[in-house]
């Protein structure tokens, strides 16, 4: 029993961890995270399903272009005079005796197994050809939309990845500040005991330390939230084994990467909108083609036998049919009106996509400039805050500054370092957003980790 119980536990654990194991090892770099998101991110999987559905619709549109083959079979029994004589004729079993008026007027029940192979081959179906073109353009648009979703997902992963690193850095900075604040509180309490400081100094120092603890607690919660958000962005909620870099990229590397030239590329959302317009144009052609004649050929081979399927002598029939419906109760007029409306909407959508892409490109370029300027200001602030902290420390050690002034100076330096980390994060994210806006790959910022 003990062995069986242990086996059951092992099976249960294996079953519970199987989905996570199937996703492969947890990402250890941004490149790993991007590859995992390409495969498993929710938005990518949804977009891939929609792309496949559109591709299937393009395949279905071949129905009016390619030949169709079908088989028919059945059994019929009858004593209706005309049907009975016709059945015997189909079976090739008519004899002179069958022309006896008595047998013609009151035939015996005759049974017939019918088996047929039928081929129908469209020769000219204009609306099917135009419909195929429309469906093919829509399929290409679906593939482009899936590509744009993939690029947006990569941008989301970049934002979540560096957001998690930033949260981790903030925890480190605020943890150091909290420990330093508590050390100063202990110094102040010691000074109070030795009569060289007032009780209010120690109390105010404790208040400052409490504020540092509160900021640290919030930063730790934010770090956990950032890791959880990253796992969801990767399509692996609950993943806890992600290995983040110890620090954000160096400021010099960020500047050098942001200064790189951008190669012009067509954005996938703009391409999808343009293909959607072309699909709508083809669909209007399909609606207009409803007024044209259709030419279809057919051929069939039949077996008719009284006792079994595929028995008796075979016979064939072949021909060509022309059909034309110049008016079908105004339905074709409605089709054209609807197609013109869809085309107008698609054209406006394509224009809007191009305009939005231009706006986002300009906005992203300005955002990078602003982020780099903020990065320079934050670097200066760190140098100035550090120097001010050192000056106040020397004054405190010489008895010329209170512990509260020392804690305030330390808080200013810590805040400056926090803002520098945020500025680095914002510069990286802004650079990735500019890549996305210009039709590039936002995941290219993974090069900053090397």
Short mmCIF file of C-alpha atoms in Angstrom, two decimals:
data_model
loop_
_atom_site.label_atom_id
_atom_site.label_comp_id
_atom_site.label_asym_id
_atom_site.label_seq_id
_atom_site.Cartn_x
_atom_site.Cartn_y
_atom_site.Cartn_z
CA UNK A 1 0.00 0.00 0.00
CA UNK A 2 2.83 2.40 0.84
CA UNK A 3 4.39 1.81 -2.58
CA UNK A 4 1.07 2.33 -4.37
CA UNK A 5 0.39 5.49 -2.39
CA UNK A 6 3.80 6.90 -3.33
CA UNK A 7 3.24 6.03 -6.99
CA UNK A 8 -0.11 7.79 -6.96
CA UNK A 9 1.48 10.91 -5.54
CA UNK A 10 4.21 10.80 -8.19
CA UNK A 11 1.64 10.46 -10.97
CA UNK A 12 -0.40 13.33 -9.57
CA UNK A 13 2.65 15.58 -9.34
CA UNK A 14 3.69 14.65 -12.89
CA UNK A 15 0.19 15.40 -14.19
CA UNK A 16 0.10 18.75 -12.41
CA UNK A 17 3.46 19.84 -13.77
CA UNK A 18 3.06 18.43 -17.28
CA UNK A 19 1.69 21.63 -18.87
CA UNK A 20 4.59 23.67 -17.50
CA UNK A 21 7.13 21.08 -18.58
CA UNK A 22 5.68 21.05 -22.07
CA UNK A 23 6.47 24.73 -22.43
CA UNK A 24 10.19 24.13 -22.06
CA UNK A 25 12.62 25.71 -19.62
CA UNK A 26 11.87 29.11 -18.13
CA UNK A 27 13.44 31.96 -20.14
CA UNK A 28 16.90 33.07 -19.02
CA UNK A 29 17.16 36.07 -21.36
CA UNK A 30 14.96 38.48 -23.23
CA UNK A 31 15.64 36.50 -26.41
CA UNK A 32 14.33 33.35 -24.72
CA UNK A 33 11.28 35.24 -23.48
CA UNK A 34 10.53 36.58 -26.95
CA UNK A 35 10.78 33.14 -28.52
CA UNK A 36 8.48 31.70 -25.87
CA UNK A 37 5.97 34.49 -26.46
CA UNK A 38 6.10 33.91 -30.22
CA UNK A 39 4.95 30.35 -29.57
CA UNK A 40 2.68 30.64 -26.57
CA UNK A 41 1.47 34.20 -25.97
CA UNK A 42 -2.32 34.33 -25.91
CA UNK A 43 -2.68 37.12 -28.46
CA UNK A 44 -0.36 35.31 -30.89
CA UNK A 45 -2.31 32.07 -30.59
CA UNK A 46 -5.62 33.86 -31.12
CA UNK A 47 -4.24 35.70 -34.17
CA UNK A 48 -2.82 32.46 -35.58
CA UNK A 49 -6.23 30.81 -35.30
CA UNK A 50 -7.90 33.73 -37.08
CA UNK A 51 -5.21 33.64 -39.80
CA UNK A 52 -5.81 29.93 -40.35
CA UNK A 53 -9.57 30.50 -40.53
CA UNK A 54 -9.07 33.08 -43.28
CA UNK A 55 -6.73 30.75 -45.12
CA UNK A 56 -9.42 28.07 -44.93
CA UNK A 57 -11.96 30.52 -46.39
CA UNK A 58 -9.62 31.06 -49.34
CA UNK A 59 -9.48 27.30 -49.86
CA UNK A 60 -13.27 27.04 -49.65
CA UNK A 61 -13.54 29.65 -52.40
CA UNK A 62 -12.09 27.09 -54.83
CA UNK A 63 -15.46 25.36 -54.84
CA UNK A 64 -16.66 27.28 -57.89
CA UNK A 65 -13.35 26.85 -59.75
CA UNK A 66 -12.18 23.26 -59.28
CA UNK A 67 -14.12 20.17 -60.39
CA UNK A 68 -16.35 18.34 -57.95
CA UNK A 69 -16.69 14.56 -57.73
CA UNK A 70 -19.47 12.82 -55.87
CA UNK A 71 -21.02 9.35 -55.70
CA UNK A 72 -24.67 8.47 -55.37
CA UNK A 73 -26.37 5.22 -54.54
CA UNK A 74 -29.82 3.99 -53.58
CA UNK A 75 -32.56 1.43 -53.95
CA UNK A 76 -36.03 2.01 -55.39
CA UNK A 77 -38.97 -0.41 -55.77
CA UNK A 78 -42.02 0.52 -57.85
CA UNK A 79 -45.01 -0.85 -59.82
CA UNK A 80 -45.92 2.55 -61.33
CA UNK A 81 -46.21 1.69 -65.04
CA UNK A 82 -43.99 4.37 -66.53
CA UNK A 83 -41.34 4.09 -63.79
CA UNK A 84 -41.36 0.29 -63.92
CA UNK A 85 -40.81 0.22 -67.70
CA UNK A 86 -38.14 2.90 -67.45
CA UNK A 87 -36.35 0.97 -64.72
CA UNK A 88 -36.27 -2.20 -66.84
CA UNK A 89 -34.98 -0.08 -69.70
CA UNK A 90 -32.20 1.36 -67.48
CA UNK A 91 -31.29 -2.17 -66.42
CA UNK A 92 -31.06 -3.25 -70.08
CA UNK A 93 -33.61 -6.01 -69.40
CA UNK A 94 -36.47 -5.09 -71.78
CA UNK A 95 -37.76 -7.94 -73.91
CA UNK A 96 -40.51 -8.25 -76.50
CA UNK A 97 -42.82 -9.59 -73.80
CA UNK A 98 -42.52 -6.32 -71.88
CA UNK A 99 -44.54 -4.62 -74.62
CA UNK A 100 -47.59 -6.69 -73.78
CA UNK A 101 -50.30 -4.09 -72.95
CA UNK A 102 -51.33 -6.05 -69.87
CA UNK A 103 -47.79 -5.98 -68.47
CA UNK A 104 -47.37 -2.34 -69.46
CA UNK A 105 -50.58 -1.31 -67.70
CA UNK A 106 -50.18 -3.54 -64.63
CA UNK A 107 -46.49 -4.32 -64.18
CA UNK A 108 -45.09 -6.41 -61.38
CA UNK A 109 -43.04 -4.67 -58.68
CA UNK A 110 -39.51 -4.08 -59.88
CA UNK A 111 -36.54 -3.21 -57.70
CA UNK A 112 -33.47 -1.28 -58.74
CA UNK A 113 -30.06 -0.56 -57.17
CA UNK A 114 -28.75 2.74 -58.56
CA UNK A 115 -25.06 3.67 -58.34
CA UNK A 116 -23.55 6.72 -60.03
CA UNK A 117 -20.29 8.67 -60.20
CA UNK A 118 -20.78 12.34 -61.07
CA UNK A 119 -18.20 14.95 -62.06
CA UNK A 120 -19.08 18.64 -62.35
CA UNK A 121 -16.40 20.95 -63.76
CA UNK A 122 -16.97 24.71 -63.84
CA UNK A 123 -15.76 26.13 -67.15
CA UNK A 124 -16.54 29.77 -66.54
CA UNK A 125 -18.02 31.03 -63.26
CA UNK A 126 -16.98 34.70 -63.05
CA UNK A 127 -18.20 35.34 -59.50
CA UNK A 128 -16.25 32.30 -58.25
CA UNK A 129 -13.01 33.59 -59.79
CA UNK A 130 -13.51 37.04 -58.28
CA UNK A 131 -14.53 35.50 -54.96
CA UNK A 132 -11.35 33.43 -54.92
CA UNK A 133 -9.29 36.59 -55.46
CA UNK A 134 -11.13 38.35 -52.64
CA UNK A 135 -10.67 35.40 -50.28
CA UNK A 136 -6.96 35.13 -51.15
CA UNK A 137 -6.40 38.82 -50.40
CA UNK A 138 -8.32 38.45 -47.14
CA UNK A 139 -6.12 35.46 -46.26
CA UNK A 140 -2.98 37.50 -46.91
CA UNK A 141 -4.44 40.30 -44.80
CA UNK A 142 -5.03 37.80 -42.00
CA UNK A 143 -1.41 36.69 -42.17
CA UNK A 144 -0.27 40.32 -42.01
CA UNK A 145 -2.55 40.98 -39.03
CA UNK A 146 -1.06 37.96 -37.28
CA UNK A 147 2.40 39.37 -37.98
CA UNK A 148 1.42 42.72 -36.50
CA UNK A 149 -0.03 41.01 -33.43
CA UNK A 150 3.26 39.14 -33.05
CA UNK A 151 5.21 42.41 -33.22
CA UNK A 152 2.89 44.03 -30.66
CA UNK A 153 3.27 41.03 -28.40
CA UNK A 154 7.05 41.31 -28.62
CA UNK A 155 6.70 44.95 -27.61
CA UNK A 156 4.56 43.91 -24.67
CA UNK A 157 7.17 41.34 -23.63
CA UNK A 158 9.96 43.94 -23.88
CA UNK A 159 7.96 46.31 -21.72
CA UNK A 160 7.15 43.58 -19.18
CA UNK A 161 10.72 42.23 -19.16
CA UNK A 162 12.38 45.56 -18.48
CA UNK A 163 9.56 46.53 -16.14
CA UNK A 164 10.37 43.47 -14.04
CA UNK A 165 14.09 44.34 -14.06
CA UNK A 166 13.29 47.92 -13.04
CA UNK A 167 11.08 46.70 -10.19
CA UNK A 168 13.89 44.43 -9.04
CA UNK A 169 16.41 47.31 -9.10
CA UNK A 170 14.05 49.55 -7.15
CA UNK A 171 13.73 46.88 -4.48
CA UNK A 172 17.52 46.75 -4.18
CA UNK A 173 17.88 50.52 -3.96
CA UNK A 174 15.09 50.93 -1.43
CA UNK A 175 16.31 47.97 0.61
CA UNK A 176 19.72 49.61 0.93
CA UNK A 177 18.05 52.90 1.84
CA UNK A 178 15.89 51.20 4.47
CA UNK A 179 18.86 49.45 6.09
CA UNK A 180 20.84 52.69 6.09
CA UNK A 181 17.89 54.57 7.64
CA UNK A 182 17.58 52.03 10.47
CA UNK A 183 21.33 52.26 11.08
CA UNK A 184 20.96 56.04 11.43
CA UNK A 185 18.05 55.52 13.81
CA UNK A 186 20.27 53.35 15.99
CA UNK A 187 22.98 56.04 15.88
CA UNK A 188 20.43 58.68 16.88
CA UNK A 189 19.15 56.59 19.77
CA UNK A 190 22.74 56.06 20.93
CA UNK A 191 23.36 59.80 20.71
CA UNK A 192 20.24 60.46 22.79
CA UNK A 193 21.48 58.05 25.42
CA UNK A 194 24.82 59.88 25.53
CA UNK A 195 23.12 63.26 25.74
CA UNK A 196 24.41 64.61 22.43
CA UNK A 197 21.05 64.53 20.64
CA UNK A 198 17.46 65.21 21.56
CA UNK A 199 14.66 62.69 21.78
CA UNK A 200 12.90 64.44 18.88
CA UNK A 201 15.88 63.69 16.62
CA UNK A 202 15.52 59.97 17.31
CA UNK A 203 11.75 60.08 16.81
CA UNK A 204 12.02 61.95 13.52
CA UNK A 205 14.69 59.48 12.37
CA UNK A 206 12.34 56.60 13.20
CA UNK A 207 9.59 58.28 11.16
CA UNK A 208 11.96 58.60 8.19
CA UNK A 209 12.94 54.95 8.55
CA UNK A 210 9.29 53.96 8.58
CA UNK A 211 8.74 55.87 5.36
CA UNK A 212 11.66 53.99 3.82
CA UNK A 213 10.15 50.69 4.97
CA UNK A 214 6.80 51.60 3.42
CA UNK A 215 8.42 52.43 0.07
CA UNK A 216 10.35 49.16 0.21
CA UNK A 217 7.20 47.14 0.93
CA UNK A 218 5.45 48.76 -2.02
CA UNK A 219 8.47 48.12 -4.26
CA UNK A 220 8.51 44.43 -3.31
CA UNK A 221 4.81 44.12 -4.12
CA UNK A 222 5.38 45.91 -7.43
CA UNK A 223 8.23 43.50 -8.23
CA UNK A 224 5.99 40.49 -7.65
CA UNK A 225 3.27 42.05 -9.78
CA UNK A 226 5.78 42.77 -12.55
CA UNK A 227 6.97 39.16 -12.59
CA UNK A 228 3.39 37.92 -12.72
CA UNK A 229 2.58 40.31 -15.57
CA UNK A 230 5.65 39.08 -17.48
CA UNK A 231 4.57 35.46 -17.06
CA UNK A 232 1.10 36.26 -18.41
CA UNK A 233 2.64 38.14 -21.36
CA UNK A 234 4.61 34.98 -22.18
CA UNK A 235 1.47 32.85 -22.04
CA UNK A 236 2.73 31.01 -18.94
CA UNK A 237 0.81 32.33 -15.93
CA UNK A 238 2.27 31.08 -12.69
CA UNK A 239 5.78 30.73 -14.12
CA UNK A 240 8.25 31.59 -11.35
CA UNK A 241 11.55 30.37 -12.82
CA UNK A 242 12.25 33.37 -15.08
CA UNK A 243 15.88 34.49 -14.73
CA UNK A 244 16.13 38.26 -14.93
CA UNK A 245 19.40 40.17 -15.42
CA UNK A 246 20.82 41.69 -12.26
CA UNK A 247 20.67 45.24 -13.64
CA UNK A 248 19.24 47.36 -16.38
CA UNK A 249 21.51 48.03 -19.38
CA UNK A 250 24.34 50.55 -19.09
CA UNK A 251 23.35 54.10 -19.99
CA UNK A 252 26.10 54.36 -22.63
CA UNK A 253 24.87 51.18 -24.33
CA UNK A 254 21.30 52.49 -24.31
CA UNK A 255 22.38 55.75 -25.95
CA UNK A 256 24.43 53.92 -28.58
CA UNK A 257 21.55 51.60 -29.42
CA UNK A 258 19.04 54.45 -29.62
CA UNK A 259 21.36 56.35 -31.99
CA UNK A 260 21.36 53.54 -34.57
CA UNK A 261 19.71 54.29 -37.89
CA UNK A 262 16.36 52.69 -38.70
CA UNK A 263 15.78 50.82 -41.94
CA UNK A 264 12.50 51.68 -43.61
CA UNK A 265 10.01 48.80 -43.47
CA UNK A 266 6.30 48.41 -44.11
CA UNK A 267 4.33 47.90 -40.95
CA UNK A 268 2.26 44.75 -40.93
CA UNK A 269 -0.89 46.58 -39.82
CA UNK A 270 -0.56 48.96 -42.79
CA UNK A 271 0.01 46.00 -45.10
CA UNK A 272 -3.04 44.22 -43.64
CA UNK A 273 -5.20 47.30 -44.24
CA UNK A 274 -3.96 47.63 -47.84
CA UNK A 275 -4.67 43.95 -48.49
CA UNK A 276 -8.09 44.39 -46.94
CA UNK A 277 -8.78 47.18 -49.44
CA UNK A 278 -7.68 44.94 -52.32
CA UNK A 279 -9.90 42.15 -50.98
CA UNK A 280 -12.86 44.54 -50.90
CA UNK A 281 -12.14 45.58 -54.50
CA UNK A 282 -12.14 41.93 -55.58
CA UNK A 283 -15.35 41.36 -53.63
CA UNK A 284 -17.01 44.19 -55.53
CA UNK A 285 -15.91 42.44 -58.73
CA UNK A 286 -17.55 39.28 -57.42
CA UNK A 287 -20.81 41.13 -56.79
CA UNK A 288 -20.78 42.59 -60.30
CA UNK A 289 -20.00 39.18 -61.81
CA UNK A 290 -23.28 37.83 -60.44
CA UNK A 291 -24.93 39.32 -63.53
CA UNK A 292 -22.74 37.32 -65.94
CA UNK A 293 -23.59 33.89 -67.41
CA UNK A 294 -22.09 30.72 -65.95
CA UNK A 295 -20.80 27.80 -67.98
CA UNK A 296 -20.51 24.41 -66.27
CA UNK A 297 -19.77 20.94 -67.67
CA UNK A 298 -20.85 17.65 -66.15
CA UNK A 299 -20.43 13.92 -66.67
CA UNK A 300 -21.91 10.91 -64.89
CA UNK A 301 -21.65 7.16 -65.10
CA UNK A 302 -24.59 5.06 -63.86
CA UNK A 303 -25.17 1.43 -62.94
CA UNK A 304 -28.71 0.04 -62.59
CA UNK A 305 -29.33 -3.54 -61.48
CA UNK A 306 -32.20 -5.36 -59.73
CA UNK A 307 -30.05 -7.47 -57.40
CA UNK A 308 -26.94 -5.60 -56.27
CA UNK A 309 -25.09 -2.25 -56.44
CA UNK A 310 -22.64 -1.71 -59.31
CA UNK A 311 -24.41 -4.43 -61.28
CA UNK A 312 -25.79 -4.43 -64.78
CA UNK A 313 -24.56 -2.55 -67.80
CA UNK A 314 -23.07 0.90 -67.20
CA UNK A 315 -24.22 4.03 -69.01
CA UNK A 316 -22.82 7.53 -69.24
CA UNK A 317 -24.13 11.05 -69.68
CA UNK A 318 -22.12 14.21 -70.37
CA UNK A 319 -22.95 17.76 -71.27
CA UNK A 320 -22.46 21.48 -70.84
CA UNK A 321 -24.93 23.85 -69.23
CA UNK A 322 -25.20 27.63 -69.45
CA UNK A 323 -27.16 29.54 -66.84
CA UNK A 324 -27.84 33.24 -66.60
CA UNK A 325 -29.77 35.12 -63.95
CA UNK A 326 -29.84 38.78 -64.96
CA UNK A 327 -32.35 39.55 -62.23
CA UNK A 328 -32.96 37.68 -58.99
CA UNK A 329 -35.44 39.78 -57.12
CA UNK A 330 -32.92 42.64 -56.65
CA UNK A 331 -30.62 40.47 -54.52
CA UNK A 332 -27.71 41.10 -56.91
CA UNK A 333 -28.31 44.85 -56.58
CA UNK A 334 -28.12 44.53 -52.81
CA UNK A 335 -24.89 42.52 -53.15
CA UNK A 336 -23.27 45.32 -55.17
CA UNK A 337 -24.44 47.97 -52.73
CA UNK A 338 -23.07 46.02 -49.78
CA UNK A 339 -19.76 45.38 -51.59
CA UNK A 340 -19.39 49.08 -52.41
CA UNK A 341 -19.99 49.91 -48.76
CA UNK A 342 -17.35 47.39 -47.64
CA UNK A 343 -14.90 48.82 -50.18
CA UNK A 344 -15.46 52.38 -48.95
CA UNK A 345 -14.89 51.22 -45.38
CA UNK A 346 -11.75 49.29 -46.33
CA UNK A 347 -10.31 52.28 -48.21
CA UNK A 348 -10.92 54.54 -45.25
CA UNK A 349 -9.34 51.92 -43.00
CA UNK A 350 -6.24 51.73 -45.20
CA UNK A 351 -5.89 55.52 -45.19
CA UNK A 352 -6.38 55.59 -41.42
CA UNK A 353 -3.74 52.88 -40.93
CA UNK A 354 -1.18 54.82 -42.98
CA UNK A 355 -1.96 58.05 -41.15
CA UNK A 356 -1.81 56.37 -37.75
CA UNK A 357 1.49 54.71 -38.63
CA UNK A 358 2.98 58.08 -39.59
CA UNK A 359 1.73 59.68 -36.39
CA UNK A 360 3.06 56.84 -34.22
CA UNK A 361 6.45 57.01 -35.96
CA UNK A 362 6.77 60.74 -35.26
CA UNK A 363 5.50 60.36 -31.70
CA UNK A 364 7.88 57.48 -31.00
CA UNK A 365 10.85 59.45 -32.35
CA UNK A 366 10.03 62.38 -30.06
CA UNK A 367 9.55 59.98 -27.14
CA UNK A 368 13.08 58.61 -27.65
CA UNK A 369 14.53 62.14 -27.72
CA UNK A 370 12.66 63.00 -24.51
CA UNK A 371 13.71 59.75 -22.82
CA UNK A 372 17.39 60.33 -23.64
CA UNK A 373 17.16 63.89 -22.31
CA UNK A 374 15.58 62.61 -19.10
CA UNK A 375 18.35 60.02 -18.89
CA UNK A 376 21.02 62.76 -18.97
CA UNK A 377 19.16 64.78 -16.35
CA UNK A 378 18.82 61.70 -14.13
CA UNK A 379 22.56 60.98 -14.41
CA UNK A 380 23.35 64.54 -13.32
CA UNK A 381 20.87 64.22 -10.46
CA UNK A 382 22.59 61.06 -9.21
CA UNK A 383 25.97 62.80 -9.20
CA UNK A 384 24.54 65.87 -7.47
CA UNK A 385 22.51 63.85 -4.96
CA UNK A 386 25.53 61.69 -4.10
CA UNK A 387 27.76 64.73 -3.56
CA UNK A 388 25.12 66.44 -1.42
CA UNK A 389 24.77 63.28 0.67
CA UNK A 390 28.53 63.13 1.21
CA UNK A 391 28.62 66.80 2.30
CA UNK A 392 25.77 66.34 4.78
CA UNK A 393 27.43 63.15 6.09
CA UNK A 394 30.63 65.07 6.85
CA UNK A 395 28.62 67.82 8.54
CA UNK A 396 26.72 65.21 10.57
CA UNK A 397 29.96 63.57 11.62
CA UNK A 398 31.24 67.00 12.69
CA UNK A 399 28.08 67.70 14.66
CA UNK A 400 26.93 70.42 12.25
CA UNK A 401 23.88 68.56 10.88
CA UNK A 402 21.07 66.63 12.48
CA UNK A 403 20.26 62.99 11.77
CA UNK A 404 17.07 64.13 10.07
CA UNK A 405 19.07 66.26 7.63
CA UNK A 406 21.29 63.26 6.99
CA UNK A 407 18.29 61.04 6.31
CA UNK A 408 16.78 63.64 4.00
CA UNK A 409 20.02 63.82 2.03
CA UNK A 410 20.14 60.02 1.81
CA UNK A 411 16.52 59.97 0.64
CA UNK A 412 17.31 62.51 -2.08
CA UNK A 413 20.21 60.39 -3.33
CA UNK A 414 18.09 57.23 -3.25
CA UNK A 415 15.31 58.95 -5.16
CA UNK A 416 17.82 60.17 -7.74
CA UNK A 417 19.04 56.61 -8.28
CA UNK A 418 15.46 55.39 -8.54
CA UNK A 419 14.73 58.04 -11.17
CA UNK A 420 17.86 57.08 -13.08
CA UNK A 421 16.73 53.46 -13.18
CA UNK A 422 13.31 54.58 -14.41
CA UNK A 423 14.96 56.79 -17.03
CA UNK A 424 17.02 53.85 -18.33
CA UNK A 425 13.89 51.69 -18.44
CA UNK A 426 11.92 54.40 -20.24
CA UNK A 427 14.71 54.94 -22.78
CA UNK A 428 14.87 51.23 -23.62
CA UNK A 429 11.09 50.93 -23.91
CA UNK A 430 10.86 54.10 -26.00
CA UNK A 431 13.54 52.76 -28.35
CA UNK A 432 11.65 49.48 -28.72
CA UNK A 433 8.42 51.41 -29.37
CA UNK A 434 10.16 53.42 -32.09
CA UNK A 435 11.28 50.17 -33.72
CA UNK A 436 7.70 48.91 -33.65
CA UNK A 437 6.33 52.18 -35.03
CA UNK A 438 8.81 52.10 -37.91
CA UNK A 439 7.95 48.54 -38.92
CA UNK A 440 10.95 46.97 -37.21
CA UNK A 441 11.28 44.32 -34.51
CA UNK A 442 11.01 45.75 -30.98
CA UNK A 443 12.70 42.59 -29.74
CA UNK A 444 15.95 43.88 -31.25
CA UNK A 445 16.62 45.62 -27.92
CA UNK A 446 17.57 42.15 -26.62
CA UNK A 447 21.03 43.05 -28.01
CA UNK A 448 21.45 45.33 -24.97
CA UNK A 449 21.86 42.25 -22.79
CA UNK A 450 25.02 41.13 -24.60
#
